Amino acid sequence: MAEPLAHFGGRTGSRLVTVSDDPAVLDSGGWWAVVVDFEGSATFARFGHVESGPMPDAAWPGVDPSTWTSSMSRPEYEAAVALVRDRIAEGFVYQANICRMLRAPMPDAVEDLTGLASLLATRQRAPYTGLVRLPDQGVHVASASPELFLRLDGRRLTSSPIKGTGRTPADLLEKDSAENVMIVDLVRNDLGRVCRTGSVSVPHLLALEEHPGLVHLVSTVSGELRTDAAWRDVFEAAFPPGSVSGAPKHSALQVIDALETAPRGPYCGAVGWVDADRQRAELAVGIRTFFVDAADGRPQLCFGTGAGITWGSEPAREWDETQLKAERLLAVAAIRHQGGANATERSTT
């Protein structure tokens, strides 16, 4: 069995010290890997040794693309979009993010996602690529997230929600901009609950970011964290991320609970690191993220995809957005990689 480790931001943590589910440990000291499920289950792992270097590498046999299954079919997903629009018409919610979970059997030859994380680091080059490997806790996560949930630098707390996705800038609609602004207001409110009064601002609104295979609209919200605010307070104020829940958040979470047919797990949660000694942290929204679910005995590789639904949403277009977000990442997972400097090839099995 491989040793526990975590890799984020060009640094690898090894020599596991302790694992906790209490966010209070993040205020104590040390370097911690963080995985928080969308449903709230948390894993905080402290590592005793941290060093700079590339993403760890290992073999990855590739996932047969034909083995992926979805928690919602196209008709089911489009029906869910229509139901969200009904709730919007009733005034219950303004926007809700509806997701579906994809699952495929884990390749027999591997026990964790190190090889897949290495592929994501070289093929996807996302700003928040990461790996968490905790065999005893059953936590295996490989992320290529493009979205910043929370960054802490001293007392400066920053979030950069993504809303608006297309293959090219020409695909972005007025609906995307309106949705982004709506979520910015929500994030401003979230950060305002733990930041000094009057310190929350929006340095960047509706910035266009290009990523492999698609473009996003990204805004940035920032504030000065109050001196009496602990990590528990931050999670209570801001989690789950507004961009993957909706507005108002409480109502959107009720809609999600009623319409989604599978738990999200680390997808749409928080994945990243906290350096408690230096008062620095970087947590990504757990999108473009693979994880392992072995609850049923047979390990399954899981990946989620979704779209934000507003009154202006068209069900068919929203389904297509979920396909766009998934297709490149599933193609990477299909690659057969021998590890090290060896060549890779696309799996055809």
Short mmCIF file of C-alpha atoms in Angstrom, two decimals:
data_model
loop_
_atom_site.label_atom_id
_atom_site.label_comp_id
_atom_site.label_asym_id
_atom_site.label_seq_id
_atom_site.Cartn_x
_atom_site.Cartn_y
_atom_site.Cartn_z
CA MET A 1 0.00 0.00 0.00
CA ALA A 2 1.32 3.42 -0.96
CA GLU A 3 2.30 5.85 1.80
CA PRO A 4 0.02 8.79 2.61
CA LEU A 5 0.86 12.03 0.85
CA ALA A 6 -0.60 15.22 -0.56
CA HIS A 7 0.56 17.54 -3.31
CA PHE A 8 -0.61 21.10 -3.93
CA GLY A 9 0.99 24.21 -5.37
CA GLY A 10 4.30 22.56 -6.23
CA ARG A 11 4.76 21.13 -2.73
CA THR A 12 4.44 17.54 -1.52
CA GLY A 13 3.53 16.65 2.05
CA SER A 14 4.66 13.31 3.45
CA ARG A 15 5.19 11.65 6.86
CA LEU A 16 1.58 11.77 8.01
CA VAL A 17 1.28 13.04 11.60
CA THR A 18 -2.45 13.03 12.31
CA VAL A 19 -5.88 13.13 10.69
CA SER A 20 -8.90 14.99 12.06
CA ASP A 21 -12.40 16.07 11.06
CA ASP A 22 -12.34 19.16 13.31
CA PRO A 23 -11.56 22.47 11.51
CA ALA A 24 -10.13 23.82 14.79
CA VAL A 25 -6.92 21.90 14.07
CA LEU A 26 -6.23 24.27 11.17
CA ASP A 27 -5.62 27.04 13.71
CA SER A 28 -3.10 24.99 15.69
CA GLY A 29 0.02 24.78 13.50
CA GLY A 30 1.58 22.69 10.76
CA TRP A 31 0.85 21.99 7.08
CA TRP A 32 -2.51 20.36 6.40
CA ALA A 33 -4.15 18.77 3.37
CA VAL A 34 -7.87 19.51 3.26
CA VAL A 35 -10.74 17.55 1.69
CA VAL A 36 -14.28 18.60 2.59
CA ASP A 37 -17.21 16.86 0.91
CA PHE A 38 -20.03 19.00 -0.45
CA GLU A 39 -22.26 17.34 2.16
CA GLY A 40 -19.90 18.54 4.91
CA SER A 41 -17.80 15.51 5.86
CA ALA A 42 -14.23 16.78 6.41
CA THR A 43 -10.74 15.27 6.38
CA PHE A 44 -7.80 17.35 7.60
CA ALA A 45 -4.42 15.58 7.35
CA ARG A 46 -1.27 17.05 8.88
CA PHE A 47 2.04 16.13 7.27
CA GLY A 48 5.36 16.43 9.06
CA HIS A 49 7.55 16.93 6.00
CA VAL A 50 6.85 19.32 3.11
CA GLU A 51 9.15 19.87 0.16
CA SER A 52 8.98 21.59 -3.21
CA GLY A 53 8.86 19.48 -6.33
CA PRO A 54 6.70 18.16 -9.18
CA MET A 55 3.54 16.15 -8.86
CA PRO A 56 4.40 12.56 -7.82
CA ASP A 57 4.14 10.09 -10.68
CA ALA A 58 2.92 6.52 -11.02
CA ALA A 59 1.45 4.22 -13.62
CA TRP A 60 -2.17 4.69 -14.69
CA PRO A 61 -3.78 1.99 -16.88
CA GLY A 62 -6.58 4.20 -18.23
CA VAL A 63 -10.33 3.96 -17.79
CA ASP A 64 -12.44 2.40 -20.52
CA PRO A 65 -14.66 5.31 -21.66
CA SER A 66 -17.59 2.94 -22.23
CA THR A 67 -17.75 2.03 -18.53
CA TRP A 68 -18.83 5.47 -17.28
CA THR A 69 -22.40 5.72 -16.04
CA SER A 70 -24.34 8.84 -15.04
CA SER A 71 -26.59 9.41 -12.04
CA MET A 72 -28.98 11.23 -14.40
CA SER A 73 -29.86 10.51 -18.01
CA ARG A 74 -30.28 13.41 -20.42
CA PRO A 75 -34.10 13.41 -20.08
CA GLU A 76 -33.81 13.27 -16.29
CA TYR A 77 -31.33 16.12 -16.17
CA GLU A 78 -33.36 18.31 -18.52
CA ALA A 79 -36.44 17.61 -16.41
CA ALA A 80 -34.51 18.74 -13.32
CA VAL A 81 -33.57 21.97 -15.09
CA ALA A 82 -37.25 22.58 -15.89
CA LEU A 83 -38.16 21.99 -12.25
CA VAL A 84 -35.54 24.52 -11.10
CA ARG A 85 -37.10 27.06 -13.46
CA ASP A 86 -40.46 26.31 -11.82
CA ARG A 87 -38.97 27.05 -8.39
CA ILE A 88 -37.50 30.28 -9.76
CA ALA A 89 -40.92 31.28 -11.11
CA GLU A 90 -42.37 30.66 -7.65
CA GLY A 91 -39.76 32.98 -6.10
CA PHE A 92 -38.24 30.20 -3.97
CA VAL A 93 -34.76 30.45 -5.51
CA TYR A 94 -32.96 32.65 -8.04
CA GLN A 95 -30.30 30.19 -9.16
CA ALA A 96 -29.37 26.59 -8.37
CA ASN A 97 -26.47 24.45 -9.50
CA ILE A 98 -27.66 20.99 -10.60
CA CYS A 99 -25.08 18.24 -10.96
CA ARG A 100 -24.84 14.64 -12.00
CA MET A 101 -22.26 12.12 -10.87
CA LEU A 102 -20.34 9.87 -13.27
CA ARG A 103 -18.92 6.55 -12.09
CA ALA A 104 -16.68 3.87 -13.59
CA PRO A 105 -14.94 0.85 -12.06
CA MET A 106 -11.46 1.68 -10.78
CA PRO A 107 -8.78 0.00 -12.92
CA ASP A 108 -7.73 -3.26 -11.31
CA ALA A 109 -4.02 -2.53 -11.44
CA VAL A 110 -4.00 0.59 -9.23
CA GLU A 111 -4.92 1.40 -5.63
CA ASP A 112 -4.93 5.19 -5.75
CA LEU A 113 -5.01 8.20 -8.10
CA THR A 114 -1.34 9.19 -8.18
CA GLY A 115 -0.92 8.30 -11.85
CA LEU A 116 -4.13 10.09 -12.82
CA ALA A 117 -3.09 13.19 -10.86
CA SER A 118 0.21 13.20 -12.75
CA LEU A 119 -1.64 13.05 -16.06
CA LEU A 120 -3.93 15.89 -15.00
CA ALA A 121 -0.91 18.00 -14.02
CA THR A 122 0.68 17.61 -17.44
CA ARG A 123 -2.41 17.46 -19.69
CA GLN A 124 -4.80 19.88 -17.98
CA ARG A 125 -2.44 22.35 -16.28
CA ALA A 126 -5.13 23.75 -14.02
CA PRO A 127 -4.14 26.42 -11.48
CA TYR A 128 -5.23 24.26 -8.53
CA THR A 129 -4.09 20.78 -9.51
CA GLY A 130 -3.76 18.56 -6.48
CA LEU A 131 -3.53 15.05 -5.07
CA VAL A 132 -4.57 13.62 -1.70
CA ARG A 133 -3.68 10.01 -0.88
CA LEU A 134 -4.82 8.71 2.51
CA PRO A 135 -5.22 4.92 2.21
CA ASP A 136 -6.25 4.22 5.81
CA GLN A 137 -9.00 6.85 5.63
CA GLY A 138 -10.12 5.76 2.16
CA VAL A 139 -9.55 9.28 0.82
CA HIS A 140 -8.18 9.41 -2.73
CA VAL A 141 -8.62 12.66 -4.66
CA ALA A 142 -7.04 13.94 -7.88
CA SER A 143 -8.09 17.46 -8.82
CA ALA A 144 -7.57 19.78 -11.77
CA SER A 145 -9.73 22.56 -10.41
CA PRO A 146 -9.68 25.95 -12.14
CA GLU A 147 -11.62 27.66 -9.33
CA LEU A 148 -10.39 29.28 -6.12
CA PHE A 149 -12.74 28.77 -3.20
CA LEU A 150 -10.67 30.48 -0.50
CA ARG A 151 -7.16 31.86 -0.30
CA LEU A 152 -5.78 33.14 2.99
CA ASP A 153 -2.64 35.29 3.02
CA GLY A 154 -2.13 36.66 6.51
CA ARG A 155 -5.56 38.16 7.24
CA ARG A 156 -6.51 38.69 3.57
CA LEU A 157 -9.27 36.27 2.55
CA THR A 158 -10.07 35.92 -1.16
CA SER A 159 -12.53 33.93 -3.27
CA SER A 160 -12.78 33.79 -7.07
CA PRO A 161 -16.10 32.23 -8.12
CA ILE A 162 -16.57 30.94 -11.66
CA LYS A 163 -19.90 31.37 -13.38
CA GLY A 164 -20.19 31.24 -17.17
CA THR A 165 -18.63 28.50 -19.29
CA GLY A 166 -18.26 28.04 -23.05
CA ARG A 167 -15.95 26.58 -25.64
CA THR A 168 -15.07 30.10 -26.82
CA PRO A 169 -15.87 33.63 -25.59
CA ALA A 170 -18.57 33.83 -28.28
CA ASP A 171 -20.49 31.07 -26.48
CA LEU A 172 -20.98 33.18 -23.35
CA LEU A 173 -24.41 34.76 -23.03
CA GLU A 174 -25.97 37.61 -21.06
CA LYS A 175 -27.36 34.89 -18.79
CA ASP A 176 -23.79 33.92 -17.85
CA SER A 177 -22.86 37.45 -16.80
CA ALA A 178 -26.05 37.84 -14.79
CA GLU A 179 -25.44 34.52 -13.06
CA ASN A 180 -21.86 35.50 -12.21
CA VAL A 181 -22.94 38.82 -10.66
CA MET A 182 -25.61 37.00 -8.63
CA ILE A 183 -23.02 34.63 -7.15
CA VAL A 184 -20.59 37.50 -6.50
CA ASP A 185 -23.26 39.11 -4.31
CA LEU A 186 -23.66 35.81 -2.46
CA VAL A 187 -19.89 35.43 -1.92
CA ARG A 188 -19.64 39.03 -0.73
CA ASN A 189 -22.24 38.20 1.89
CA ASP A 190 -20.44 34.99 2.89
CA LEU A 191 -17.08 36.72 3.35
CA GLY A 192 -18.75 39.64 5.09
CA ARG A 193 -19.77 37.32 7.91
CA VAL A 194 -16.11 36.76 8.91
CA CYS A 195 -14.32 39.82 7.52
CA ARG A 196 -13.86 43.26 9.05
CA THR A 197 -16.86 45.49 8.37
CA GLY A 198 -16.33 47.56 5.24
CA SER A 199 -13.30 45.57 4.05
CA VAL A 200 -15.02 43.31 1.50
CA SER A 201 -14.56 44.44 -2.11
CA VAL A 202 -14.71 43.07 -5.67
CA PRO A 203 -11.31 43.76 -7.30
CA HIS A 204 -12.24 41.92 -10.50
CA LEU A 205 -15.69 41.41 -12.02
CA LEU A 206 -16.47 39.20 -15.04
CA ALA A 207 -12.85 38.56 -16.04
CA LEU A 208 -12.41 36.11 -18.93
CA GLU A 209 -10.14 33.14 -18.22
CA GLU A 210 -9.09 30.58 -20.79
CA HIS A 211 -8.53 26.97 -19.80
CA PRO A 212 -7.84 23.87 -21.94
CA GLY A 213 -10.91 23.33 -24.09
CA LEU A 214 -13.11 26.07 -22.61
CA VAL A 215 -13.40 29.59 -21.20
CA HIS A 216 -14.84 30.89 -17.93
CA LEU A 217 -16.13 34.14 -16.48
CA VAL A 218 -14.36 34.70 -13.16
CA SER A 219 -14.82 37.37 -10.50
CA THR A 220 -12.78 38.02 -7.36
CA VAL A 221 -14.07 38.96 -3.90
CA SER A 222 -11.68 39.86 -1.10
CA GLY A 223 -11.79 41.06 2.50
CA GLU A 224 -9.78 41.33 5.72
CA LEU A 225 -10.47 38.39 8.02
CA ARG A 226 -11.43 39.48 11.53
CA THR A 227 -8.83 38.73 14.19
CA ASP A 228 -11.37 36.73 16.20
CA ALA A 229 -12.43 34.56 13.23
CA ALA A 230 -11.19 30.95 13.26
CA TRP A 231 -11.30 28.34 10.50
CA ARG A 232 -14.50 26.91 11.93
CA ASP A 233 -16.11 30.35 11.46
CA VAL A 234 -14.83 30.60 7.89
CA PHE A 235 -16.30 27.24 6.90
CA GLU A 236 -19.60 28.01 8.60
CA ALA A 237 -19.81 31.31 6.72
CA ALA A 238 -18.68 30.27 3.26
CA PHE A 239 -19.26 26.53 2.80
CA PRO A 240 -20.44 25.04 0.54
CA PRO A 241 -19.07 27.32 -2.18
CA GLY A 242 -21.71 29.65 -3.58
CA SER A 243 -20.81 29.01 -7.21
CA VAL A 244 -21.75 25.32 -6.94
CA SER A 245 -24.82 25.73 -4.74
CA GLY A 246 -26.87 28.78 -5.74
CA ALA A 247 -28.74 31.79 -4.42
CA PRO A 248 -30.15 32.18 -1.91
CA LYS A 249 -27.82 29.44 -0.71
CA HIS A 250 -30.20 27.91 1.85
CA SER A 251 -33.01 27.63 -0.72
CA ALA A 252 -30.66 26.35 -3.43
CA LEU A 253 -29.41 23.58 -1.14
CA GLN A 254 -33.00 22.44 -0.60
CA VAL A 255 -33.54 22.32 -4.37
CA ILE A 256 -30.31 20.36 -4.85
CA ASP A 257 -31.31 17.87 -2.14
CA ALA A 258 -34.69 17.34 -3.80
CA LEU A 259 -33.47 16.93 -7.38
CA GLU A 260 -30.02 15.36 -7.36
CA THR A 261 -29.95 11.57 -7.17
CA ALA A 262 -26.42 10.94 -5.82
CA PRO A 263 -24.20 12.56 -3.18
CA ARG A 264 -21.45 14.78 -4.57
CA GLY A 265 -18.68 13.84 -2.14
CA PRO A 266 -15.47 15.86 -2.69
CA TYR A 267 -16.92 17.13 -5.98
CA CYS A 268 -18.05 20.74 -5.38
CA GLY A 269 -16.50 20.60 -1.91
CA ALA A 270 -13.14 22.05 -0.88
CA VAL A 271 -9.75 20.57 -1.77
CA GLY A 272 -6.41 22.15 -0.91
CA TRP A 273 -3.95 23.03 1.83
CA VAL A 274 -3.55 25.15 4.95
CA ASP A 275 -0.18 26.26 6.36
CA ALA A 276 -1.22 27.21 9.90
CA ASP A 277 2.28 28.36 10.86
CA ARG A 278 2.41 30.97 8.11
CA GLN A 279 -1.30 31.88 8.09
CA ARG A 280 -1.56 30.90 4.46
CA ALA A 281 -4.02 28.62 2.69
CA GLU A 282 -5.38 27.80 -0.74
CA LEU A 283 -8.58 25.80 -1.10
CA ALA A 284 -10.04 25.07 -4.51
CA VAL A 285 -13.64 24.31 -5.31
CA GLY A 286 -13.63 20.57 -5.97
CA ILE A 287 -14.66 20.75 -9.62
CA ARG A 288 -12.83 18.90 -12.45
CA THR A 289 -12.05 16.48 -9.64
CA PHE A 290 -11.84 12.68 -9.51
CA PHE A 291 -12.21 10.66 -6.32
CA VAL A 292 -12.61 7.03 -5.28
CA ASP A 293 -15.76 5.66 -3.64
CA ALA A 294 -15.41 2.18 -2.19
CA ALA A 295 -18.54 2.23 -0.03
CA ASP A 296 -20.13 -0.66 -1.96
CA GLY A 297 -17.04 -2.83 -1.79
CA ARG A 298 -15.99 -2.40 -5.44
CA PRO A 299 -13.94 0.79 -5.76
CA GLN A 300 -15.50 3.25 -8.19
CA LEU A 301 -13.82 6.23 -9.84
CA CYS A 302 -16.16 9.21 -9.53
CA PHE A 303 -16.37 12.52 -11.36
CA GLY A 304 -19.07 15.16 -11.18
CA THR A 305 -20.31 17.72 -13.68
CA GLY A 306 -23.05 20.31 -13.49
CA ALA A 307 -24.42 23.68 -14.53
CA GLY A 308 -25.94 26.72 -12.88
CA ILE A 309 -29.65 27.03 -13.63
CA THR A 310 -31.40 30.40 -13.87
CA TRP A 311 -34.70 31.56 -15.35
CA GLY A 312 -32.88 32.08 -18.65
CA SER A 313 -31.63 28.48 -18.80
CA GLU A 314 -32.51 26.17 -21.68
CA PRO A 315 -32.54 22.50 -20.53
CA ALA A 316 -30.75 21.17 -23.63
CA ARG A 317 -28.04 23.82 -23.41
CA GLU A 318 -27.45 23.08 -19.72
CA TRP A 319 -27.03 19.37 -20.46
CA ASP A 320 -24.54 20.28 -23.17
CA GLU A 321 -22.60 22.38 -20.65
CA THR A 322 -22.26 19.37 -18.35
CA GLN A 323 -20.94 17.37 -21.30
CA LEU A 324 -18.44 20.10 -22.20
CA LYS A 325 -17.08 20.24 -18.66
CA ALA A 326 -16.64 16.47 -18.48
CA GLU A 327 -15.40 15.46 -21.92
CA ARG A 328 -11.79 16.64 -21.71
CA LEU A 329 -11.25 15.28 -18.21
CA LEU A 330 -12.73 11.88 -19.05
CA ALA A 331 -10.43 11.78 -22.09
CA VAL A 332 -7.45 12.32 -19.80
CA ALA A 333 -8.64 9.53 -17.50
CA ALA A 334 -8.74 7.19 -20.52
CA ILE A 335 -5.02 7.64 -21.20
CA ARG A 336 -2.74 4.72 -20.40
CA HIS A 337 0.34 6.06 -18.61
CA GLN A 338 3.35 3.94 -17.64
CA GLY A 339 4.77 6.45 -15.19
CA GLY A 340 8.12 8.19 -15.13
CA ALA A 341 9.40 9.25 -18.54
CA ASN A 342 7.59 6.48 -20.38
CA ALA A 343 5.17 7.19 -23.18
CA THR A 344 1.43 7.34 -22.76
CA GLU A 345 -1.35 6.16 -25.01
CA ARG A 346 -5.12 6.30 -25.05
CA SER A 347 -6.86 3.30 -23.54
CA THR A 348 -8.86 1.24 -26.03
CA THR A 349 -9.90 -1.53 -23.68
#
